[in-house]
Coordinates of C-alpha atoms in Angstrom, one line a residue:
M1 CA -17.9 -45.1 59.2
Q2 CA -17.9 -44.3 55.4
K3 CA -21.6 -43.6 55.6
K4 CA -21.1 -41.2 58.5
I5 CA -18.4 -39.3 56.6
R6 CA -20.7 -39.0 53.5
K7 CA -23.5 -37.7 55.8
T8 CA -21.2 -35.1 57.3
L9 CA -20.0 -34.0 53.8
S10 CA -23.6 -33.7 52.7
L11 CA -24.5 -31.5 55.7
K12 CA -21.5 -29.3 55.0
K13 CA -22.5 -29.1 51.3
R14 CA -26.0 -28.1 52.3
A15 CA -24.7 -25.5 54.7
A16 CA -22.4 -24.1 52.0
I17 CA -25.3 -23.9 49.5
F18 CA -27.6 -22.2 52.1
A19 CA -24.8 -19.7 53.0
A20 CA -24.3 -19.0 49.3
F21 CA -28.0 -18.4 48.9
L22 CA -28.1 -16.0 51.8
T23 CA -25.1 -14.1 50.4
A24 CA -26.7 -13.9 46.9
L25 CA -30.0 -12.8 48.5
S26 CA -28.3 -10.1 50.6
V27 CA -26.4 -8.8 47.6
G28 CA -29.5 -8.8 45.5
L29 CA -31.5 -6.9 48.1
A30 CA -28.7 -4.4 48.6
V31 CA -28.5 -3.7 44.8
E32 CA -32.3 -3.3 44.5
C33 CA -32.3 -1.0 47.5
N34 CA -29.8 1.3 45.9
L35 CA -31.3 1.2 42.4
R36 CA -35.0 1.6 43.5
F37 CA -34.7 4.0 46.4
P38 CA -32.2 6.9 46.4
S39 CA -31.2 8.6 49.6
H40 CA -32.7 11.9 48.5
I41 CA -36.1 12.5 46.7
N42 CA -37.5 15.9 45.5
I43 CA -41.2 16.4 44.9
F44 CA -43.6 19.3 44.8
E45 CA -46.4 20.2 47.1
G46 CA -49.6 18.4 46.4
E47 CA -47.8 15.7 44.4
T48 CA -48.0 12.0 45.2
L49 CA -45.0 10.0 46.3
D50 CA -45.9 6.5 45.1
T51 CA -44.2 3.9 47.4
R52 CA -45.7 0.9 45.7
S53 CA -43.1 -1.8 45.1
S54 CA -43.1 -5.5 44.1
S55 CA -39.9 -5.7 46.2
P56 CA -39.8 -6.6 49.9
Y57 CA -39.0 -2.9 50.7
T58 CA -41.5 -0.4 51.9
I59 CA -41.2 3.3 52.9
G60 CA -42.7 4.5 56.1
M61 CA -43.8 8.1 55.3
P62 CA -44.1 11.0 57.8
A63 CA -47.4 12.6 58.8
A64 CA -47.1 15.4 56.2
F65 CA -47.8 12.9 53.5
G66 CA -51.5 12.2 54.3
G67 CA -52.9 8.9 55.4
V68 CA -53.8 8.0 59.0
L69 CA -51.4 8.8 61.8
E70 CA -51.2 5.9 64.3
D71 CA -50.5 6.1 68.0
D72 CA -46.9 5.0 67.5
G73 CA -46.3 7.9 65.0
T74 CA -46.4 5.8 61.8
I75 CA -48.6 6.5 58.8
T76 CA -50.9 3.9 57.4
A77 CA -53.0 4.3 54.2
N78 CA -56.5 5.5 54.1
E79 CA -59.2 2.9 53.5
T80 CA -59.3 3.8 49.8
D81 CA -55.5 4.2 49.6
T82 CA -54.4 0.7 49.0
A83 CA -51.6 1.7 46.6
Q84 CA -49.5 3.0 49.5
A85 CA -49.3 6.4 47.7
R86 CA -48.7 9.5 49.8
V87 CA -49.6 13.1 49.0
A88 CA -47.1 15.8 50.0
E89 CA -49.3 18.2 51.9
T90 CA -46.8 20.6 53.4
P91 CA -43.5 22.0 51.9
G92 CA -40.4 21.2 53.9
S93 CA -37.8 18.5 54.6
Y94 CA -38.7 15.1 55.9
E95 CA -37.1 11.8 56.8
A96 CA -38.8 8.6 55.6
E97 CA -37.7 5.2 56.8
L98 CA -37.0 2.3 54.3
K99 CA -37.9 -1.1 55.8
L100 CA -37.3 -4.6 54.7
F101 CA -40.5 -6.7 54.8
G102 CA -42.1 -3.7 56.5
I103 CA -40.3 -4.6 59.7
I104 CA -36.5 -4.2 59.6
P105 CA -35.2 -0.6 59.2
V106 CA -32.7 -0.4 56.4
R107 CA -31.9 3.3 56.0
S108 CA -33.4 6.8 56.0
I109 CA -34.5 8.6 52.9
H110 CA -34.5 12.4 52.8
V111 CA -37.6 13.9 51.1
D112 CA -37.7 17.5 50.1
V113 CA -41.1 18.9 49.3
H114 CA -40.9 22.1 47.3
P115 CA -43.8 24.6 46.8
Q116 CA -45.7 24.3 43.6
T117 CA -43.6 26.1 41.0
N118 CA -44.2 27.7 37.6
L119 CA -41.1 28.1 35.5
V120 CA -40.3 29.7 32.1
P121 CA -38.6 27.1 29.8
C122 CA -36.1 28.8 27.5
G123 CA -33.9 26.8 25.1
N124 CA -31.7 29.8 24.3
T125 CA -28.0 29.1 23.6
I126 CA -25.9 31.1 26.1
G127 CA -22.2 31.8 26.5
I128 CA -20.8 30.8 29.8
K129 CA -17.8 32.3 31.6
I130 CA -16.7 31.2 35.1
F131 CA -13.8 32.1 37.3
T132 CA -12.9 29.4 39.9
Q133 CA -12.8 29.7 43.6
G134 CA -9.0 29.1 43.9
L135 CA -6.9 27.6 41.2
V136 CA -7.4 24.1 39.8
C137 CA -4.3 22.1 39.4
V138 CA -4.4 20.4 36.0
G139 CA -1.0 18.9 36.0
T140 CA 2.6 18.9 37.2
S141 CA 6.0 19.0 35.4
E142 CA 9.7 18.3 36.2
L143 CA 12.0 21.3 36.7
K144 CA 15.7 21.4 36.1
A145 CA 17.1 23.5 39.0
E146 CA 20.0 25.9 38.4
D147 CA 22.3 23.5 40.2
G148 CA 21.3 20.7 37.8
R149 CA 18.9 18.8 40.1
I150 CA 15.6 17.5 38.6
V151 CA 12.7 18.5 40.9
N152 CA 9.1 17.4 40.7
T153 CA 7.1 19.5 43.2
G154 CA 3.9 17.5 42.6
R155 CA 5.5 14.2 43.4
D156 CA 7.7 15.5 46.2
Y157 CA 5.0 17.4 48.0
D158 CA 2.0 15.3 47.0
I159 CA 0.2 17.9 44.9
G160 CA -1.6 16.7 41.8
E161 CA -4.4 16.9 39.3
G162 CA -7.7 18.0 40.7
D163 CA -6.3 19.7 43.8
I164 CA -7.6 23.2 44.3
L165 CA -5.1 25.8 45.5
L166 CA -7.1 28.1 47.7
S167 CA -4.4 30.4 49.1
A168 CA -0.7 31.1 49.2
N169 CA 0.8 32.5 52.4
N170 CA -2.8 33.0 53.6
A171 CA -3.6 35.3 50.6
P172 CA -6.7 33.9 48.6
L173 CA -5.7 32.9 45.1
E174 CA -7.9 34.3 42.3
T175 CA -5.7 34.3 39.1
T176 CA -2.8 32.3 37.7
E177 CA -0.9 35.6 37.3
Q178 CA -1.2 36.2 41.1
L179 CA 0.4 32.9 41.9
A180 CA 3.2 33.4 39.3
D181 CA 4.0 36.8 40.8
M182 CA 4.2 35.3 44.3
V183 CA 6.5 32.5 43.1
A184 CA 8.8 35.0 41.2
Q185 CA 9.1 37.2 44.3
S186 CA 9.7 34.4 46.8
E187 CA 13.5 34.2 46.4
G188 CA 13.1 30.5 47.0
N189 CA 11.4 30.9 50.4
P190 CA 8.7 28.2 51.0
L191 CA 5.1 29.2 50.2
L192 CA 2.4 28.0 52.5
L193 CA -0.2 26.6 50.1
T194 CA -3.7 25.8 51.3
L195 CA -5.3 23.1 49.2
E196 CA -8.7 21.5 48.9
R197 CA -8.9 17.8 48.1
D198 CA -12.0 15.7 48.2
G199 CA -13.7 18.3 50.4
K200 CA -10.8 18.4 52.9
T201 CA -8.4 21.3 53.5
I202 CA -4.6 20.5 53.5
Q203 CA -1.7 22.8 54.0
K204 CA 1.8 22.3 52.6
E205 CA 5.0 24.4 52.7
V206 CA 6.5 24.2 49.2
P207 CA 9.8 26.0 48.2
P208 CA 9.9 27.3 44.6
V209 CA 12.7 26.0 42.5
K210 CA 15.3 28.3 41.1
T211 CA 15.8 27.6 37.4
E212 CA 17.6 29.4 34.6
E213 CA 14.3 31.2 33.8
G214 CA 13.7 32.2 37.4
F215 CA 11.7 30.7 40.3
K216 CA 9.0 28.1 39.4
L217 CA 6.7 25.6 41.2
G218 CA 6.2 23.1 38.3
L219 CA 2.4 23.2 38.8
W220 CA 0.0 23.8 35.9
V221 CA -3.1 25.7 37.2
R222 CA -6.3 27.1 35.7
D223 CA -8.5 29.9 37.0
S224 CA -11.3 30.1 34.5
T225 CA -13.2 28.4 31.7
A226 CA -15.7 29.4 29.0
G227 CA -18.0 27.7 26.5
I228 CA -21.6 27.5 25.3
G229 CA -24.7 25.6 26.6
T230 CA -28.4 26.0 26.8
L231 CA -30.5 28.0 29.3
T232 CA -33.1 25.6 30.7
F233 CA -35.5 27.9 32.6
Y234 CA -35.9 30.9 34.8
D235 CA -38.4 31.7 37.7
E236 CA -40.3 34.9 36.8
N237 CA -40.8 35.7 40.4
T238 CA -37.2 35.6 41.5
N239 CA -35.3 35.7 38.1
Q240 CA -33.3 32.7 39.2
F241 CA -32.2 30.5 36.3
G242 CA -31.0 26.9 35.8
A243 CA -28.9 25.7 32.9
L244 CA -27.1 22.7 31.4
G245 CA -28.5 20.1 33.8
H246 CA -25.0 18.7 34.4
P247 CA -21.9 20.2 36.0
I248 CA -19.1 22.2 34.4
I249 CA -16.0 20.1 34.9
D250 CA -12.4 20.7 34.2
A251 CA -11.6 18.9 30.9
D252 CA -8.2 17.7 32.0
T253 CA -8.9 16.5 35.5
G254 CA -12.7 15.8 35.7
T255 CA -12.9 18.1 38.7
L256 CA -16.1 20.0 39.3
M257 CA -15.1 23.7 38.7
P258 CA -15.7 25.6 42.0
V259 CA -17.3 29.0 41.1
S260 CA -16.0 32.3 42.5
K261 CA -17.9 34.4 40.0
G262 CA -19.3 34.0 36.5
T263 CA -21.6 35.4 33.9
I264 CA -23.9 34.1 31.1
L265 CA -24.2 36.0 27.8
N266 CA -26.5 35.8 24.8
A267 CA -24.9 33.6 22.1
S268 CA -25.7 33.0 18.4
V269 CA -25.3 29.6 16.7
F270 CA -23.5 30.1 13.3
N271 CA -22.7 26.5 12.4
V272 CA -23.5 22.9 13.5
K273 CA -21.1 19.9 13.4
K274 CA -23.5 17.0 12.7
G275 CA -23.2 14.1 15.1
E276 CA -22.4 10.6 13.9
R277 CA -22.0 7.3 15.5
G278 CA -18.8 7.4 17.6
V279 CA -18.2 11.1 16.9
P280 CA -20.3 13.6 18.9
G281 CA -21.6 16.7 17.1
E282 CA -21.3 20.2 18.3
L283 CA -23.1 23.6 18.1
K284 CA -20.7 26.3 17.2
G285 CA -21.6 29.7 18.6
I286 CA -20.3 33.2 19.3
F287 CA -20.9 35.4 22.3
Q288 CA -22.9 38.5 21.7
N289 CA -21.3 41.7 22.9
N290 CA -24.4 43.3 24.2
G291 CA -23.7 43.0 27.9
D292 CA -24.1 40.2 30.5
L293 CA -27.4 38.3 30.5
G294 CA -26.9 37.2 34.1
T295 CA -24.6 36.1 36.8
I296 CA -23.6 32.6 37.9
A297 CA -23.7 31.8 41.6
K298 CA -23.4 27.9 41.7
N299 CA -21.9 25.1 39.7
S300 CA -23.5 21.8 40.9
K301 CA -23.9 18.2 39.7
Q302 CA -27.3 19.3 38.3
G303 CA -26.1 22.3 36.3
I304 CA -25.3 26.0 36.8
Y305 CA -27.5 28.5 38.7
G306 CA -27.8 32.2 39.2
T307 CA -29.9 35.2 38.3
V308 CA -30.9 36.4 34.8
D309 CA -32.4 39.5 33.3
P310 CA -35.2 38.0 31.2
T311 CA -35.7 41.3 29.3
L312 CA -32.4 40.6 27.5
L313 CA -33.5 37.1 26.2
S314 CA -34.5 36.8 22.6
G315 CA -37.8 35.2 21.7
Q316 CA -41.2 34.8 23.4
H317 CA -41.4 32.7 26.6
Q318 CA -44.3 31.4 28.6
S319 CA -44.4 29.7 32.0
Y320 CA -45.2 26.1 32.6
P321 CA -45.9 24.1 35.8
A322 CA -42.8 22.2 36.9
A323 CA -43.6 18.5 37.1
S324 CA -42.4 16.0 39.7
R325 CA -40.9 12.8 38.5
S326 CA -44.1 10.9 39.3
Q327 CA -45.8 12.9 36.6
V328 CA -43.3 12.0 33.9
K329 CA -44.2 9.1 31.6
E330 CA -42.7 7.2 28.7
G331 CA -43.9 8.4 25.3
K332 CA -44.0 11.6 23.3
A333 CA -42.5 14.9 24.5
S334 CA -40.7 17.8 23.0
I335 CA -37.6 19.9 23.6
L336 CA -36.9 23.6 23.1
S337 CA -33.5 24.3 21.5
N338 CA -31.6 26.8 19.5
I339 CA -29.7 25.3 16.6
D340 CA -29.5 28.3 14.2
G341 CA -28.8 32.0 15.0
E342 CA -30.8 33.0 18.1
T343 CA -34.1 31.3 17.2
V344 CA -35.5 28.8 19.7
Q345 CA -37.6 26.0 18.1
E346 CA -39.6 23.1 19.4
F347 CA -38.7 19.6 18.4
E348 CA -40.3 16.2 18.9
I349 CA -38.7 13.6 21.1
E350 CA -39.6 10.3 22.8
I351 CA -39.0 9.5 26.4
Q352 CA -38.0 5.9 26.3
R353 CA -37.0 5.1 29.8
I354 CA -37.5 6.6 33.3
M355 CA -35.4 5.9 36.3
K356 CA -37.8 7.3 38.9
Y357 CA -35.9 6.2 42.0
G358 CA -32.7 4.9 40.7
S359 CA -30.8 8.1 39.9
E360 CA -29.5 11.0 41.9
S361 CA -27.4 12.8 39.3
Y362 CA -28.3 13.9 35.8
K363 CA -29.2 10.6 34.0
D364 CA -32.8 10.2 35.0
L365 CA -34.3 9.8 31.6
V366 CA -33.4 8.1 28.3
I367 CA -34.6 10.2 25.4
K368 CA -34.7 9.7 21.6
I369 CA -34.8 12.5 19.0
T370 CA -37.7 11.8 16.6
D371 CA -38.1 15.1 14.9
P372 CA -36.9 14.8 11.2
V373 CA -35.9 18.5 11.0
L374 CA -33.6 18.2 14.0
L375 CA -32.2 14.9 12.8
E376 CA -31.4 16.3 9.4
K377 CA -29.7 19.4 10.9
T378 CA -27.7 17.9 13.9
G379 CA -28.0 14.1 13.6
G380 CA -29.6 14.1 17.1
I381 CA -28.2 15.5 20.3
V382 CA -25.0 17.5 20.0
Q383 CA -22.7 19.3 22.4
G384 CA -24.1 22.7 23.3
M385 CA -27.7 21.4 23.5
S386 CA -27.2 20.4 27.1
G387 CA -29.9 22.1 29.2
S388 CA -32.6 22.1 26.4
P389 CA -35.9 22.0 28.4
I390 CA -38.2 18.9 28.0
I391 CA -41.9 19.6 27.8
Q392 CA -44.6 16.9 28.2
D393 CA -48.4 17.3 28.6
G394 CA -48.1 21.1 29.2
K395 CA -45.5 20.7 31.9
L396 CA -41.8 21.3 32.2
V397 CA -40.5 17.8 33.1
G398 CA -36.7 17.9 32.6
A399 CA -33.7 18.9 30.5
V400 CA -31.3 17.2 28.0
T401 CA -27.9 16.4 29.5
H402 CA -25.9 13.9 27.5
V403 CA -25.7 12.2 24.1
F404 CA -25.0 8.5 23.6
V405 CA -21.7 8.5 21.7
N406 CA -22.6 5.4 19.7
D407 CA -26.1 6.7 18.9
P408 CA -26.4 10.4 18.6
T409 CA -30.2 10.2 18.2
R410 CA -30.4 9.1 21.9
G411 CA -29.2 10.5 25.2
Y412 CA -29.9 11.3 28.8
G413 CA -32.1 13.8 30.5
I414 CA -32.5 15.1 34.1
F415 CA -35.7 15.4 36.1
I416 CA -36.7 19.1 36.5
D417 CA -37.3 18.5 40.2
N418 CA -33.6 17.7 40.6
M419 CA -32.8 21.1 39.1
V420 CA -35.4 23.0 41.0
A421 CA -33.8 21.7 44.2
N422 CA -30.8 23.9 43.5
L423 CA -32.7 27.2 43.5
E424 CA -32.5 29.4 46.5
P425 CA -35.8 29.7 48.5
A426 CA -37.8 32.8 47.7
A427 CA -37.4 35.5 50.3

């Protein structure tokens, strides 16, 4: 009997170990799937999408990527194509299927193939002014009503940081003064506020509170922001530009600022706060009062975009082919940046790490500043250099986006194909 009990326990132990193994394997495969293969890939016409992998995952590519089209609609490699690399033959949008062991479908990957593109890298420091689409709530406060009550509109009506006030009484909100006037003239009657939160629209009826200073809502809102950054590139055929390589977010809430309208201006760098370990540096610039350089149409996770008048840009610029991520390699490269006055200079860097299929935002590359002139002047990457274009082997491959706080000589960059994906198609 005791022997039978031991045998039963042994079987249970083995089953538990096997279950734990399957769980660990499943978690490991899921992590690898997400790190190695993003849900969205951008490449250029004629470029190769290399689907080689030492993992058990494979990508079944559509017919527009070369190879041999089988009767069942799948693509297999040519006889000489043992690397499972696919050439993007036709611009457009395609769905590729990620499979486990080449058999089990896991998920779809969206592949956008863009026409071969030549862009003009810039590196110019620019002033940025944007007005939000709606008003961004950056905080709430308690109000003491005239009758002595303490009222907190944010708490009582569930309105808080990051909410975007789109309209009041169906009138679109454009400025903080507009909302203040509506509250002052409300005589305490509820305002119908339309909010946007996490991509969803919400409506709330909120009565202003009568205080000794007049009617108030107790909401702190913002309608604009301004700062400096770096112009990454423009397309000389369409005059569309891309800049920053990362989004403009509200400093208080972390909310991506929705753009109603905005402008970029020429700016001049008059001083540099040198970066140190634990203390990011900063370019200090002033806007030039010689008219707008361009207009901003979009603020996205990959930067700001719009149209520019290149005749107003200082310096000489030449076009470079835009590289897909498959063409970027670890090693020497350079950046174009403006760290003094309005002069753009080229500085040496090293691309230390590439996350080819593990990133979908603006942290695709790890770069290190190696140029002694730039290191002496700035200590490395500083605020305001975001958007500095990265050049490698005669191609525009990316842009600087962030600095490592604990090592100002190193930081992140974004693939240029992720920025190109935000441009409007040529008419």
